[in-house]
Coordinates of C-alpha atoms and ligand atoms in Angstrom, one line a residue:
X70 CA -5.3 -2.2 -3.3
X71 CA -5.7 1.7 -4.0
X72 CA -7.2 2.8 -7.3
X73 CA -4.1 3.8 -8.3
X74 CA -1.3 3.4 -11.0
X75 CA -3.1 3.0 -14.3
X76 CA -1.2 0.2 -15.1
X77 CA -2.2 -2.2 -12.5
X78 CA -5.8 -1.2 -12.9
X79 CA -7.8 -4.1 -14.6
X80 CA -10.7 -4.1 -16.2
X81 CA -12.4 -2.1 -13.3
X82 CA -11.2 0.0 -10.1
X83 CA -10.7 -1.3 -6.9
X84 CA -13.4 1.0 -5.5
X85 CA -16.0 -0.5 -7.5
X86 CA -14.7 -4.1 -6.6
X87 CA -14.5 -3.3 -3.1
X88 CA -18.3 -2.7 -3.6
X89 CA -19.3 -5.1 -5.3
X90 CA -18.0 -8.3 -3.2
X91 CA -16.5 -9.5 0.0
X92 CA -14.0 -11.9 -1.4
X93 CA -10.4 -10.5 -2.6
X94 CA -10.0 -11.6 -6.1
X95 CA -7.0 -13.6 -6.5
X96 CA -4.8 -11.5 -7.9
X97 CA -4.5 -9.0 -5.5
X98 CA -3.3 -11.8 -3.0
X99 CA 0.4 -11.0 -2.5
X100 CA 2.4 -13.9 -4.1
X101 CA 6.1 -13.6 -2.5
X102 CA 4.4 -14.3 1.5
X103 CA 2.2 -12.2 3.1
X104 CA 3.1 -8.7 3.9
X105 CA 3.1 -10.3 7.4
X106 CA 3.0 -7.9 10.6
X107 CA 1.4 -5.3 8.9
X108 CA 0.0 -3.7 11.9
X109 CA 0.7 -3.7 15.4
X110 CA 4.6 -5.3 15.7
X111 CA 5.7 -2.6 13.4
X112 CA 7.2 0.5 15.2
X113 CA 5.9 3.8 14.7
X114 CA 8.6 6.1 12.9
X115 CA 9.5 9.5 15.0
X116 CA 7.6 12.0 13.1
X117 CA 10.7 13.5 11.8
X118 CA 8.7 17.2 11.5
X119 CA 10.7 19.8 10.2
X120 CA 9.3 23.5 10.5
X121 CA 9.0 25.1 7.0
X122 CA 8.7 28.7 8.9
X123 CA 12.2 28.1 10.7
X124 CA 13.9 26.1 7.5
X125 CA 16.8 28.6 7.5
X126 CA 18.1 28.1 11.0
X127 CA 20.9 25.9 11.3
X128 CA 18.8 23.5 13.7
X129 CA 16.5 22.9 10.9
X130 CA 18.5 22.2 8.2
X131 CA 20.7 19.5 10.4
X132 CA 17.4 17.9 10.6
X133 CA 16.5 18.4 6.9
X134 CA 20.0 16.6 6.5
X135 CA 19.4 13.8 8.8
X136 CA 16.0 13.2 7.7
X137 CA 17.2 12.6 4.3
X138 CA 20.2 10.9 4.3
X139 CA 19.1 8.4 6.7
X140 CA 15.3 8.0 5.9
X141 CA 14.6 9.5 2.7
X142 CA 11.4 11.3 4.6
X143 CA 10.3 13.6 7.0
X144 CA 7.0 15.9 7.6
X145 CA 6.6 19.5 6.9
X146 CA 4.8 21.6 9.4
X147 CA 4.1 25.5 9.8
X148 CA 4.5 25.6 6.2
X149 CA 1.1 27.9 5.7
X150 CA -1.6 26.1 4.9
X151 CA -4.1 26.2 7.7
X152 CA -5.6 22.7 8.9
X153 CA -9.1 24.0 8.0
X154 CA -7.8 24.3 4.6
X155 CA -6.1 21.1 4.4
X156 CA -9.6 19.9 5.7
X157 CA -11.1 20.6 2.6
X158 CA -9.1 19.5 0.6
X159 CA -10.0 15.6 2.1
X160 CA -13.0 16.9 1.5
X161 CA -13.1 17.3 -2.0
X162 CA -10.4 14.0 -2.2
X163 CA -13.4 11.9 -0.7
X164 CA -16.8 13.8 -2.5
X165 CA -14.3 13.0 -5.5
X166 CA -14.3 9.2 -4.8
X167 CA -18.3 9.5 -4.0
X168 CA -18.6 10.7 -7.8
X169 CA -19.9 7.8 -10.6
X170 CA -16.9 6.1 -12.4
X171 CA -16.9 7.6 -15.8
X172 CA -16.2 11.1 -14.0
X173 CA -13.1 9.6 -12.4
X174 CA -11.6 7.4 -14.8
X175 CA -9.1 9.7 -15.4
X176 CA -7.0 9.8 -11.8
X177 CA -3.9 11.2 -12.9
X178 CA -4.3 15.2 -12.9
X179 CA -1.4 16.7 -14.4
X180 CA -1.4 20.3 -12.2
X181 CA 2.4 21.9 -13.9
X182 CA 3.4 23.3 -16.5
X183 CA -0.3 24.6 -16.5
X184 CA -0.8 24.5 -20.0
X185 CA -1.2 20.6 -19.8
X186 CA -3.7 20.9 -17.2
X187 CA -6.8 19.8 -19.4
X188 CA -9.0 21.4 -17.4
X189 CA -12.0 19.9 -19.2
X190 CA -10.7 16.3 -18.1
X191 CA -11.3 17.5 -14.1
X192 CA -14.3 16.2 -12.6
X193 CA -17.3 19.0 -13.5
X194 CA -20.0 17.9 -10.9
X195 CA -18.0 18.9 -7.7
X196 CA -18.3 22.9 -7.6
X197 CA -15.2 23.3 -4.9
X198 CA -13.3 20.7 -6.3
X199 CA -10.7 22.5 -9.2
X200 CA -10.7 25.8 -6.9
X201 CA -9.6 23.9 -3.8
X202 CA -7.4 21.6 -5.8
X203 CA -6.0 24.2 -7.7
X204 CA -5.2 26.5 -4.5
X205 CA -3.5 23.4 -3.2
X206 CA -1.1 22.9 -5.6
X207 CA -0.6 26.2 -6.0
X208 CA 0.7 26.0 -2.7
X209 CA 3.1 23.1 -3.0
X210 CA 4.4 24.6 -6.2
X211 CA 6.2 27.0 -3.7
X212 CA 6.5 24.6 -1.5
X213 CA 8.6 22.8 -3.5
X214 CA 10.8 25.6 -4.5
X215 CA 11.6 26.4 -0.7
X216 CA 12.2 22.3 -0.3
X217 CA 14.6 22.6 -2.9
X218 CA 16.8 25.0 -2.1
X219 CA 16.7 23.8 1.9
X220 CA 17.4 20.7 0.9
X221 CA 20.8 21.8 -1.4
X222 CA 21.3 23.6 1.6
X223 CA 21.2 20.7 3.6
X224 CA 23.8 19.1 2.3
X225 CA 26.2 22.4 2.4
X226 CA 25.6 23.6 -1.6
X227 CA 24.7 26.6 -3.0
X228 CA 21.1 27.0 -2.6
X229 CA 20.2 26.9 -6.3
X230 CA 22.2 24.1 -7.6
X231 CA 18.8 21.8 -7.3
X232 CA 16.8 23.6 -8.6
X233 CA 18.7 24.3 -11.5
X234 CA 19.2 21.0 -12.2
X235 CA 15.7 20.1 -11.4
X236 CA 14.6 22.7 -14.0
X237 CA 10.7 23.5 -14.6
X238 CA 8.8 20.8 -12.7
X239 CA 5.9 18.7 -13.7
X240 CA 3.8 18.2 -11.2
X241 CA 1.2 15.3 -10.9
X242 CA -1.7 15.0 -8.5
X243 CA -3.1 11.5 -7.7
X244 CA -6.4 10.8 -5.5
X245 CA -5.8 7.4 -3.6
X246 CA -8.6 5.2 -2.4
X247 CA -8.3 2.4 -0.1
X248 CA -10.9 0.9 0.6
X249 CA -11.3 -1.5 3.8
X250 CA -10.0 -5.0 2.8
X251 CA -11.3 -8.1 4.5
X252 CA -8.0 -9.8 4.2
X253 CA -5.6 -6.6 5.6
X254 CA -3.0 -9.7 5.9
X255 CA -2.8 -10.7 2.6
X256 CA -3.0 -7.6 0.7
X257 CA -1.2 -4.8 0.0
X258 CA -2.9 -1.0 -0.4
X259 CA 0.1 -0.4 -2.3
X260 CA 3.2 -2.9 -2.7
X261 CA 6.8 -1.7 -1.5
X262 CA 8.0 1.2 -3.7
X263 CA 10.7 4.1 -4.6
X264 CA 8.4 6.7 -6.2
X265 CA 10.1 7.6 -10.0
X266 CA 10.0 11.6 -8.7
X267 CA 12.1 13.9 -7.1
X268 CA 9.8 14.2 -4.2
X269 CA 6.3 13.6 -3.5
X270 CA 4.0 15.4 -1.2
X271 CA 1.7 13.5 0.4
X272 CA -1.4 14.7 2.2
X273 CA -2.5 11.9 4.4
X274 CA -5.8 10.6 5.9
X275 CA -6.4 12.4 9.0
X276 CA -7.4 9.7 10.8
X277 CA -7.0 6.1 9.1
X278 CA -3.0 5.4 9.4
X279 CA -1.7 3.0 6.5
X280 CA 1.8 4.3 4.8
X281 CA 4.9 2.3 6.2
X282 CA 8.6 3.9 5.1
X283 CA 11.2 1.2 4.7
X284 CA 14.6 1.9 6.6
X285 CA 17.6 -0.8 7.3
X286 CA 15.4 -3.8 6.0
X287 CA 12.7 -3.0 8.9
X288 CA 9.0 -1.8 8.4
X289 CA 8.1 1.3 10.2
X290 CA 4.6 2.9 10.6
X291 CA 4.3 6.8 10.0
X292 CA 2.4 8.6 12.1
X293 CA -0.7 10.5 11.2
X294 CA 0.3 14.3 12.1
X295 CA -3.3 16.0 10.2
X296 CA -2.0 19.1 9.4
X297 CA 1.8 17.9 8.1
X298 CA 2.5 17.3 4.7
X299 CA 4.6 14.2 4.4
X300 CA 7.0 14.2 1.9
X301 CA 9.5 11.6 0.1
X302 CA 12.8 11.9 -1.9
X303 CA 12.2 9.6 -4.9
X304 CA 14.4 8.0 -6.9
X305 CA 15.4 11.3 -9.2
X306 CA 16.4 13.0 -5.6
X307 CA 18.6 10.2 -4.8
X308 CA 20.4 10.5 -8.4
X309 CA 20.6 14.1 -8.7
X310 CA 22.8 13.8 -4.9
X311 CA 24.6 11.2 -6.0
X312 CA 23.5 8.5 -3.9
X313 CA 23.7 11.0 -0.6
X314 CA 19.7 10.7 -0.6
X315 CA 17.9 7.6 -0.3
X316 CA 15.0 7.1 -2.1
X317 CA 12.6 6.1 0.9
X318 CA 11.1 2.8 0.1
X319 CA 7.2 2.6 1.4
X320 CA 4.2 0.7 1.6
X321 CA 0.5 0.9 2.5
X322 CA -1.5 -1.5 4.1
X323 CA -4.8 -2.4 4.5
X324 CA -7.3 -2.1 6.9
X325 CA -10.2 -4.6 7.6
X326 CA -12.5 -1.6 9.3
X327 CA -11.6 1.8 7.7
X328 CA -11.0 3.0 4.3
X329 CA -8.4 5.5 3.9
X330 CA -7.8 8.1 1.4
X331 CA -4.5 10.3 0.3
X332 CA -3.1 12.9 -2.1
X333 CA -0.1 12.3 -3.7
X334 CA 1.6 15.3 -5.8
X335 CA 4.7 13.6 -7.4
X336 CA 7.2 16.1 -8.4
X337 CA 9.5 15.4 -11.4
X338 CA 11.7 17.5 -13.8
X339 CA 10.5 17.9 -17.3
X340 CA 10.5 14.5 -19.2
X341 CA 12.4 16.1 -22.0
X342 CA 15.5 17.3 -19.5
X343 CA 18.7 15.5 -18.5
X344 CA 19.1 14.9 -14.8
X345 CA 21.9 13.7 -13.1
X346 CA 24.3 13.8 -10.2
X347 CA 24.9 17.4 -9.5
X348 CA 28.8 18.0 -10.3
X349 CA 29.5 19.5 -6.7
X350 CA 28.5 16.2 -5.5
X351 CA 30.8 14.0 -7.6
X352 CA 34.9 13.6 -6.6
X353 CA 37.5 11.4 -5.8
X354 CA 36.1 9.7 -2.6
X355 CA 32.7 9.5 -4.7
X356 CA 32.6 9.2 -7.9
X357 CA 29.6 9.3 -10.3
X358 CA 27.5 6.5 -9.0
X359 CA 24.8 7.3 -11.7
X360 CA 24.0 7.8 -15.3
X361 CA 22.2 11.1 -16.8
X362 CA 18.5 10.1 -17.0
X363 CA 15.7 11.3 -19.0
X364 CA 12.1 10.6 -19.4
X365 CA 12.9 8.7 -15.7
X366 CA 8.9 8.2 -15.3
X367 CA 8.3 6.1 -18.4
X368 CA 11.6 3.8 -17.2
X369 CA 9.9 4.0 -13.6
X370 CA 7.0 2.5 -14.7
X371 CA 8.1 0.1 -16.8
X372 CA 9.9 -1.5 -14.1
X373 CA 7.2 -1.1 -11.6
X374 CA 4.9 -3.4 -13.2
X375 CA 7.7 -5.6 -13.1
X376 CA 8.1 -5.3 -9.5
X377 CA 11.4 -4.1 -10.1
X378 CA 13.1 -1.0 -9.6
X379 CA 14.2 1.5 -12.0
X380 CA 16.8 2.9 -10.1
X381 CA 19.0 -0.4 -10.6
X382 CA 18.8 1.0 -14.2
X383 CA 20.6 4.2 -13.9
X384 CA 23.8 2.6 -11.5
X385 CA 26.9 3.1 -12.8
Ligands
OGA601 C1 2.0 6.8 -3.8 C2 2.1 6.5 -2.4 C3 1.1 6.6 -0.2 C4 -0.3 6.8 0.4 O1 0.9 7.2 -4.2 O2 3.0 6.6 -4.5 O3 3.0 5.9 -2.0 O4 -0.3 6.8 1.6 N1 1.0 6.8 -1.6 O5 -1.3 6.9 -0.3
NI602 NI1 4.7 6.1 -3.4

């Protein structure tokens, strides 16, 4: 039940609804059975922490390897942001949700290519909020540049041939709110999901747990590590290798005490590009499992209001 894609939004933000009354309105009930076992029969995940400071050591890129092609996941640690930073930027995340709704209408906040950063579209009233935002993403642009090439590394390719093909990103910031829900077995936070990027980084709650990463049909909880950055190969990831990523699946659930808050920044090539499976990844034993895609978010969305998945779409 986050306040989240704009196209499940109705008339007025979960926030304000969570508010306003005690009773769930009917359609965010989960029609296909209950999420079930949301909480405590699901296993916790093994952290899967890889150390940005050691990411060119063999050890670290085996793990970078595993972690991908068998969860689609894993968190980042040392990679130099200080927790007292990361810290503040929950803090402005939650004295964002505390603001009146007109001034956060507007919860997508396009961050890259700067010039469509609409500055005058960022919430005014909070004096850290665009400085601390703004130093944050500045961050994970690099971030993502080092993930990148560790990650072509990974899989034993030239260290540039991803972020070639990923080309000048677009990156995308998104403030989730969930707020407690009196019915944490019957509704979703968010509803089982690919994301449409190539990988999102996800700064987490540092206390309220609630993301759950799909893996062999079975639900598994990810831990809370505060000062990790969680991150997620989406579905333009698991084209662009050819099917040798895996787009990790996740949920979030509910909580009847606690409301949680996180920020995703969803990473994506430009809309206007080609991507597809990178030619060093395509032979005899696998061929092109893949079409070229472009404009992948518009398709992703599409489908996601559909509950269905965009992927299925770009299969050879
Ligand atoms: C998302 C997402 C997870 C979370 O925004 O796509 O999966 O924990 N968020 O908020
Ligand atoms: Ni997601």
């Amino acid at each position: 039940m986050a306040a989240s894609f704009e196209a499940e939004l109705p008339s007025k933000p979960v926030q304000e609804i969570a508010q306003s009354t005690k009773e769930v309105p009917e359609r965010f009930i989960h029609k296909n059975g209950y999420p079930q076992d949301i909480h405590d029969s699901v296993p916790l995940m093994d952290p899967l922490l890889i150390d940005l400071s050691l990411i060119s050591t063999e050890a670290e890129l085996q793990k970078l390897q595993f972690a991908l092609t068998s969860w689609g996941c894993f968190q980042v640690i040392n990679h130099g942001m200080t927790s007292s930073f990361l810290d503040e930027v929950r803090h402005v995340a939650e004295q964002f949700f505390a603001l009146p709704l007109e001034e956060k209408q507007k919860l997508y906040l396009t961050v890259y290519p700067e010039d469509l950063r609409k500055l005058n579209f960022w919430p005014e009233n909070l004096p850290r909020f665009r400085e601390v935002v703004l130093e944050y993403v500045t961050n994970l642009k690099i971030m993502l540049e080092v993930i990148l090439k560790a990650i072509a590394r990974a899989l034993t390719l030239e260290e540039n041939c991803f972020l070639n093909e990923h080309g000048e990103a677009t990156m995308i910031a998104r403030f989730n709110f969930y707020p407690s829900c009196p019915a944490p077995q019957r509704v979703f936070g968010l509803k089982p999901h690919g994301d449409g990027t190539t990988i999102t980084m996800l700064l987490q709650d540092k206390e309220v747990e609630g993301l759950q990463v799909l893996k062999d049909d079975n639900w598994f909880r990810v831990p809370v590590i505060p000062h990790a950055i969680f991150i997620n190969a989406g579905d333009l990831a698991e084209i662009m290798s050819n099917g040798i990523i895996r787009t990790a699946v996740h949920r979030v659930v509910t909580n009847s005490e606690r409301e949680r808050i996180s920020l995703a920044v969803f990473c994506l090539p430009n809309p206007d590009a080609e991507t597809g499976p990178l030619n060093e990844l395509i032979n005899a034993d696998r061929p092109q499992m893949y079409k070229k895609v472009k404009n992948y978010i518009e398709l992703f969305f599409q489908h996601y209001q559909l509950g269905q998945r965009a992927i299925d779409v770009a299969k050879l």
